[in-house]
Short mmCIF file of C-alpha atoms in Angstrom, two decimals:
data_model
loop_
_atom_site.label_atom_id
_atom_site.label_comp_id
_atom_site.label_asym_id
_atom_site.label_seq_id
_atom_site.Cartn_x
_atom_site.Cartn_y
_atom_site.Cartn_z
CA UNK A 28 -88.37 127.77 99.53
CA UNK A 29 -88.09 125.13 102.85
CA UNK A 30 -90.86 122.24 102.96
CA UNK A 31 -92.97 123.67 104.97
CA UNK A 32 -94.02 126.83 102.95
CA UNK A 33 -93.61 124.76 99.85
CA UNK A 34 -96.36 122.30 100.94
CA UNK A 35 -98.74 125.20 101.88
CA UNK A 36 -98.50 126.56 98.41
CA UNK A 37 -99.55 122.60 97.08
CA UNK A 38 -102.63 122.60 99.51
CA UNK A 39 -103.37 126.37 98.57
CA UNK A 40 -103.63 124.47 94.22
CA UNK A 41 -105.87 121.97 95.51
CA UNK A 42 -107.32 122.81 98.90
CA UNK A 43 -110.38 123.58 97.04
CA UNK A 44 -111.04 120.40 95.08
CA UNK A 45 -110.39 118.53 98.10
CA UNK A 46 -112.92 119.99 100.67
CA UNK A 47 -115.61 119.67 98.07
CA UNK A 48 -115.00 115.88 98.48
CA UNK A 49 -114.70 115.92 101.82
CA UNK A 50 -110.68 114.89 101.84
CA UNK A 51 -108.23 116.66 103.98
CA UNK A 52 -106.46 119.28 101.54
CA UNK A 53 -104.66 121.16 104.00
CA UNK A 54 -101.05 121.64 104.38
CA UNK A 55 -98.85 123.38 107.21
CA UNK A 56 -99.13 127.13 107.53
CA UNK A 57 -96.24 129.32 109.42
CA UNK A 58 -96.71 128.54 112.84
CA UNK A 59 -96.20 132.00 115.43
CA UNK A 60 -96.62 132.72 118.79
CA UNK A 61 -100.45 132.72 119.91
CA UNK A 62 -101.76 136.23 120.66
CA UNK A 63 -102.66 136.86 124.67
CA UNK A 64 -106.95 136.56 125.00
CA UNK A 65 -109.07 140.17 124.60
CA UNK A 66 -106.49 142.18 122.71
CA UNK A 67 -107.18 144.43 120.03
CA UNK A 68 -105.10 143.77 117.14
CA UNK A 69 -105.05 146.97 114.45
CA UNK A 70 -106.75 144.73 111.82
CA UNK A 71 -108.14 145.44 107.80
CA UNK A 72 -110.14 143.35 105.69
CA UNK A 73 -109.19 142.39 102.17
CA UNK A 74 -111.97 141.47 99.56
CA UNK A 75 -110.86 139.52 96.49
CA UNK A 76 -112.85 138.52 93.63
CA UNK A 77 -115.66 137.04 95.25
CA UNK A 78 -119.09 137.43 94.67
CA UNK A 79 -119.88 137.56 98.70
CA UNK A 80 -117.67 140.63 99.45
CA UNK A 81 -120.84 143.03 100.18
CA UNK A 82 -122.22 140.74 103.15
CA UNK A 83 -118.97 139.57 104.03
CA UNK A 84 -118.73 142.83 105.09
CA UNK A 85 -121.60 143.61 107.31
CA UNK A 86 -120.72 140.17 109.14
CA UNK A 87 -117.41 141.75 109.62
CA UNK A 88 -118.32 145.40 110.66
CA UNK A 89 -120.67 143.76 113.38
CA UNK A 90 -117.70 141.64 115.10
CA UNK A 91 -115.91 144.96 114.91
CA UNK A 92 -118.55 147.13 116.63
CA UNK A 93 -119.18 144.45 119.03
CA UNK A 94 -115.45 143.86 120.56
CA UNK A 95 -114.69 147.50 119.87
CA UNK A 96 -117.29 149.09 121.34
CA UNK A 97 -118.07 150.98 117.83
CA UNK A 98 -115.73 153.54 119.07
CA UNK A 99 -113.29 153.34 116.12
CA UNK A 100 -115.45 152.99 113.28
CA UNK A 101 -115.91 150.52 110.64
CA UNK A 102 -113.44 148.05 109.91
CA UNK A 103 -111.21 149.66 107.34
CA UNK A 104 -111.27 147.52 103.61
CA UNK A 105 -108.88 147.07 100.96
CA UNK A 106 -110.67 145.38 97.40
CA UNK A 107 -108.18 143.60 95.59
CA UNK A 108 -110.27 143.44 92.86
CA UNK A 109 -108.27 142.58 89.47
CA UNK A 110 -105.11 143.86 90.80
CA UNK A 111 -103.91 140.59 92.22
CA UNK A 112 -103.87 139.20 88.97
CA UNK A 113 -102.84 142.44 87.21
CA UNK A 114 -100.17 144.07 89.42
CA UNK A 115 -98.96 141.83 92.14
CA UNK A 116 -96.11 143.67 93.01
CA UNK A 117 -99.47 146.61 94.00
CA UNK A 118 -100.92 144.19 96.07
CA UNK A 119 -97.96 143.50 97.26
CA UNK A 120 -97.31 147.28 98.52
CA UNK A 121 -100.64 147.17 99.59
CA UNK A 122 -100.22 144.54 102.66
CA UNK A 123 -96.82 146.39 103.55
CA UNK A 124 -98.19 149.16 105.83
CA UNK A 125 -96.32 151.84 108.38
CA UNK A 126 -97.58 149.59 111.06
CA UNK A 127 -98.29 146.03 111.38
CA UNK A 128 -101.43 144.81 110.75
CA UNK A 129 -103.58 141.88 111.44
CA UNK A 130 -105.64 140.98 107.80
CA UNK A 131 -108.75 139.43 107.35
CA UNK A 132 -108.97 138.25 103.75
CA UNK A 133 -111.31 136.37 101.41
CA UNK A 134 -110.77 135.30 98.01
CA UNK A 135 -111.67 133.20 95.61
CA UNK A 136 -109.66 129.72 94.78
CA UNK A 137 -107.47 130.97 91.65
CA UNK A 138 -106.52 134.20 93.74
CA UNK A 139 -105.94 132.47 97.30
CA UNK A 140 -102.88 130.59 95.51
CA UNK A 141 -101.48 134.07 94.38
CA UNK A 142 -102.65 135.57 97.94
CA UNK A 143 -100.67 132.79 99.46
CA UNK A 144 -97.63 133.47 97.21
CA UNK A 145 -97.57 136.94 98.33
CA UNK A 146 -97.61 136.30 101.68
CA UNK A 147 -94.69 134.06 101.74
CA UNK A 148 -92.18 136.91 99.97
CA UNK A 149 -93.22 139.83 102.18
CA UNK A 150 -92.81 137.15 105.08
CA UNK A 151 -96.14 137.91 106.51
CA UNK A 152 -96.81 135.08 109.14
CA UNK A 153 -100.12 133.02 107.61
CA UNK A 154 -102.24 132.19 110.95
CA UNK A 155 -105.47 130.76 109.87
CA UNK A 156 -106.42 129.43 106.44
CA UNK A 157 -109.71 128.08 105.37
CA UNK A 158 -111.78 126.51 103.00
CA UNK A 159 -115.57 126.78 102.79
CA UNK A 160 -118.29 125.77 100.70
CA UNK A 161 -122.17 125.18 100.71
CA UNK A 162 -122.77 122.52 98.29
CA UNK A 163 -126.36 122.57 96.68
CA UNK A 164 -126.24 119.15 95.94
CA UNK A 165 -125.12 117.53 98.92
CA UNK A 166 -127.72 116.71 101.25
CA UNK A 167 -126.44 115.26 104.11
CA UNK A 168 -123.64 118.22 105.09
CA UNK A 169 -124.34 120.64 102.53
CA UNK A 170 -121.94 123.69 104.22
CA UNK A 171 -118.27 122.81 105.20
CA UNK A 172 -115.83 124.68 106.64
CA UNK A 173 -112.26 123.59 107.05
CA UNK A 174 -109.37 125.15 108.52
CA UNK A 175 -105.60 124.76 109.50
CA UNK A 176 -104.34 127.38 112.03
CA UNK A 177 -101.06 127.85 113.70
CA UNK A 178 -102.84 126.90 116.87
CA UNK A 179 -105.90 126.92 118.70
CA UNK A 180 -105.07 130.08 119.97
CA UNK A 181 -106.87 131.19 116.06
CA UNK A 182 -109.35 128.48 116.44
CA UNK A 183 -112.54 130.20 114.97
CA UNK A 184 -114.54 126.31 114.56
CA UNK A 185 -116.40 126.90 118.26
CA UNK A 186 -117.74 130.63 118.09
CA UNK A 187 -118.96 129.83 114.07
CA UNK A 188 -120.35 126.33 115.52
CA UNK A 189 -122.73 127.99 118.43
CA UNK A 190 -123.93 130.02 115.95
CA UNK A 191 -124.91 127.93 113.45
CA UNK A 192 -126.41 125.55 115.30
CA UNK A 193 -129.08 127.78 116.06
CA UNK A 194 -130.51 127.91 112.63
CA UNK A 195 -128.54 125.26 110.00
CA UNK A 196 -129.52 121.87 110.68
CA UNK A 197 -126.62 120.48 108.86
CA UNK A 198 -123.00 121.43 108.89
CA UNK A 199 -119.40 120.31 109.61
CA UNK A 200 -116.45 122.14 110.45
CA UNK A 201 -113.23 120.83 110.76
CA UNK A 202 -110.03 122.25 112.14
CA UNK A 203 -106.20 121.18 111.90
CA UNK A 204 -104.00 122.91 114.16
CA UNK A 205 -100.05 122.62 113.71
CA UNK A 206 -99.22 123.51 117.39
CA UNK A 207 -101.29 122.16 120.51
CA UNK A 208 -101.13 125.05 123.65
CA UNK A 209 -101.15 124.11 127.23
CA UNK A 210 -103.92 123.93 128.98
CA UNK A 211 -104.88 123.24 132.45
CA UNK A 212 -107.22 119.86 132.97
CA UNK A 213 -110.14 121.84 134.24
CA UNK A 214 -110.56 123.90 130.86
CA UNK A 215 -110.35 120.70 128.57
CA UNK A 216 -113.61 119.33 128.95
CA UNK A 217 -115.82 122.71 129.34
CA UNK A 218 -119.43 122.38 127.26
CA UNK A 219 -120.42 123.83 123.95
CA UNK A 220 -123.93 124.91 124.06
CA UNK A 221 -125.72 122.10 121.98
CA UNK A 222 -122.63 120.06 121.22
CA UNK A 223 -122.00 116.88 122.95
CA UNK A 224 -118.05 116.42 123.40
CA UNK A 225 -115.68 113.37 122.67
CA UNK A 226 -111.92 112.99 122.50
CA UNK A 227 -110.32 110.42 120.56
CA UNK A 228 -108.55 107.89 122.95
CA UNK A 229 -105.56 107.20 120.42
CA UNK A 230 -102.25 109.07 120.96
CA UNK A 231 -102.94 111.57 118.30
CA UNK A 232 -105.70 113.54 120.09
CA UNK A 233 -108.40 114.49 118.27
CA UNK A 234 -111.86 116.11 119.41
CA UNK A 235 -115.26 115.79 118.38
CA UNK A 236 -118.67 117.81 118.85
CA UNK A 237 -121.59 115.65 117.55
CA UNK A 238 -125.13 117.49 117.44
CA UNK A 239 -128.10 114.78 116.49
CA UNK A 240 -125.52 112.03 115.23
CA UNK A 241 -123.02 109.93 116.77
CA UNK A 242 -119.54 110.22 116.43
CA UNK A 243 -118.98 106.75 114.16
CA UNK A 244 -121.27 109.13 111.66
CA UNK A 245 -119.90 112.18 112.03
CA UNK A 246 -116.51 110.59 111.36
CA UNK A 247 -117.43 109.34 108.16
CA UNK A 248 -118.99 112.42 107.29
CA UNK A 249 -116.18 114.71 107.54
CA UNK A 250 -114.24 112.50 105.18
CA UNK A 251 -111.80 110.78 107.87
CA UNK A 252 -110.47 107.64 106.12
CA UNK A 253 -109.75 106.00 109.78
CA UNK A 254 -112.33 104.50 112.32
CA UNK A 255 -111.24 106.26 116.01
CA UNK A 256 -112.37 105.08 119.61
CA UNK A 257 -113.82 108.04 121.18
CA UNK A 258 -114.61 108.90 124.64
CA UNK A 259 -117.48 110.88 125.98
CA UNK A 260 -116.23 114.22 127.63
CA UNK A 261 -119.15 116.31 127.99
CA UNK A 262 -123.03 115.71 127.45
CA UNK A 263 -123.98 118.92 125.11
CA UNK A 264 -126.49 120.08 128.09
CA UNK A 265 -125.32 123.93 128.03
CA UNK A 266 -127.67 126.05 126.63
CA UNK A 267 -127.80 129.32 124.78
CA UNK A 268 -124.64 131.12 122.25
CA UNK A 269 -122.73 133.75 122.09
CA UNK A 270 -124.37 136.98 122.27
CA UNK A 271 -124.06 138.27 118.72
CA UNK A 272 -125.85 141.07 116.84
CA UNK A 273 -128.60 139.41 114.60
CA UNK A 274 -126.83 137.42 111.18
CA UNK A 275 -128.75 136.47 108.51
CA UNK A 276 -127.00 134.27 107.12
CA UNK A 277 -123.94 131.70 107.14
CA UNK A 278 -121.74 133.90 105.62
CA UNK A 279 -122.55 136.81 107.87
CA UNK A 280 -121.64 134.43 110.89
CA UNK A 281 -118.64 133.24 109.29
CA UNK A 282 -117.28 136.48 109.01
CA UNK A 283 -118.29 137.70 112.60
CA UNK A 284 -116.57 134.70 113.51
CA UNK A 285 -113.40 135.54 111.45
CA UNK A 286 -112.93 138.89 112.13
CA UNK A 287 -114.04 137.81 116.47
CA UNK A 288 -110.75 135.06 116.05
CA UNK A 289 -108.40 137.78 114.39
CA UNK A 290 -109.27 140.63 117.23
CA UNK A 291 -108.01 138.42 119.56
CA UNK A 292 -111.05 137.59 121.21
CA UNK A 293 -110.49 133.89 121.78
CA UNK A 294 -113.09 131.38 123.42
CA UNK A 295 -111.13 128.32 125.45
CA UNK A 296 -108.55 126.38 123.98
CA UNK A 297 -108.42 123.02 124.14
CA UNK A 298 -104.82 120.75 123.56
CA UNK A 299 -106.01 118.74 120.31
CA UNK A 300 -104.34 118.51 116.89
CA UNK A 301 -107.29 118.47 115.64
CA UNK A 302 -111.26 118.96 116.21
CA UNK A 303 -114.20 118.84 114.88
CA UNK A 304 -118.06 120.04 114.76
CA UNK A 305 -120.55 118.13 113.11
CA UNK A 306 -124.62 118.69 113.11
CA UNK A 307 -127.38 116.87 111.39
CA UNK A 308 -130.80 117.72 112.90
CA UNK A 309 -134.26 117.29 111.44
CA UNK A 310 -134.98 121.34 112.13
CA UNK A 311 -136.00 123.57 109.30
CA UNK A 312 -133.63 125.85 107.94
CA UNK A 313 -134.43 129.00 109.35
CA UNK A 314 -132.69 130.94 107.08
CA UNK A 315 -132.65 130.94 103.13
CA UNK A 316 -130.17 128.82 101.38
CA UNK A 317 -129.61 132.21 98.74
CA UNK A 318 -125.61 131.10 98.99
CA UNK A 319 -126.31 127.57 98.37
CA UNK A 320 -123.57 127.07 95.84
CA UNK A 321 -120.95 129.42 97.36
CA UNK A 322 -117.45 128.95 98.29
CA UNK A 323 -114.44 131.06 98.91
CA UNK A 324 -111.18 130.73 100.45
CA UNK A 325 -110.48 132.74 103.77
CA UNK A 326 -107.10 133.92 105.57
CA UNK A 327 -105.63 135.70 108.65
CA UNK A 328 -102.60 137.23 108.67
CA UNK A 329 -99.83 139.71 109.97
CA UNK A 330 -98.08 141.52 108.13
#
């Protein structure tokens, strides 16, 4: 097994334990060519053991009938169930299909290390891989998302973010990408609706999108260990979001966002290694917090 899949495997065991501290857990994923923007990939969801499967899906189905026009359907779904654990060699059968196919998959933490595993020895190509978790008992960020992608070509941070900000006053999502694309100068600095924009002025790029903090605190509060100089880019003037069927909740919109990302509906890219989105507002919570607690482990890949 080289390094690179072998240290993906590592952050898969403790990926987990990591974002609910707020720590970096990620490792490299298998970095492949980014997909070309507003294709159709032939794509199927896979549902682990996770308590969140049932409105995982309706989050999913409405990305689907929105970039598909609802002329194909719903989005066809595979439930892993027990089998992962029982009959991994099934499960195993089950990703190899007569065509390839894109997969959207959520799990929980034990099976995302045997999800992983699997992955690896039918050489699927892992392009997105995250971590995400609404923590009762924090009450500064309470829901986290973190991700490491091939490249920002499967960047789903900035469609989840201008939803969210529209009704959770507090969350963070963080993205690692292991390949930066190239991108013309007048695309880098475009506003996110809400968001004002920085970009680290170190060597290792890095950008930022602060909503009612400043970046110093939004640094801290994503965990990084390192104090950055950061450089205003945009002022967060836009207004409005995407247009998106109505979500009722975080998980909802973190599917829709999923499932928009593996379609190959991409937003603008931006040549980072990493970025960030960070809001703390005083706003009520307009929705119910009936996932506080939650947390599963998502993935995109081809197989």
């Amino acid at each position: 097994m080289d390094k690179t899949r072998r240290n993906l495997i590592k952050g898969m065991l403790t990926g987990g334990t990591l974002l609910a501290l707020g720590v970096p857990g990620m490792a490299p994923a298998i970095i492949v060519n980014p997909v070309a923007s507003g294709s159709v990939h032939p794509s199927r969801l896979l549902l682990g053991n996770t308590p969140i499967s049932e409105v995982f899906i309706k989050g999913a189905n409405a990305a689907w009938a929105a970039h598909t026009h609802s002329q194909q359907g719903l989005l066809p779904i595979a439930k892993l169930e027990d089998i992962l654990f029982d009959n991994p060699a099934g499960t195993a059968d089950l990703l190899r299909q007569p065509r390839p196919l894109r997969w959207i998959a959520i799990t929980d933490e034990a099976h995302a290390a045997i999800l992983t595993e699997l992955i690896r020895n039918i050489d699927g190509r892992l392009l997105a891989l995250g971590f995400h978790i609404y923590s009762a008992n924090d009450a500064l960020i309470p829901l986290r998302h973190r991700w490491t992608t091939a490249s920002p070509a499967y960047s789903v941070g900035e469609k989840l973010a201008t939803m969210l900000i529209q009704n959770q006053p507090q969350f963070s999502i963080v993205e690692n990408f292991l390949e930066k694309p190239v991108v013309r100068n007048e695309d880098e600095a475009l506003p996110i609706a809400g968001f004002s924009a920085y970009r680290s002025t170190e060597q290792d790029i890095r950008d930022l999108h602060c909503a009612g903090l400043l970046p110093s605190e939004a640094n801290v509060l994503i965990g990084e260990k390192t104090a950055h100089s950061w450089q205003l880019r945009s002022s967060g003037t836009a207004s409005g979001g995407p247009e998106v069927p109505k979500l009722e909740n975080w998980v909802e919109m973190t599917s829709f966002a999923l499932v928009t990302t593996a379609l190959g509906i991409n937003s603008h890219q931006t040549s980072c290694t990493s970025r960030a989105f960070v809001c703390r507002s005083n706003q009520r919570n307009l929705h119910t917090e009936v996932f506080a607690g939650t947390h599963f482990v998502s993935f995109i890949f081809d197989v």
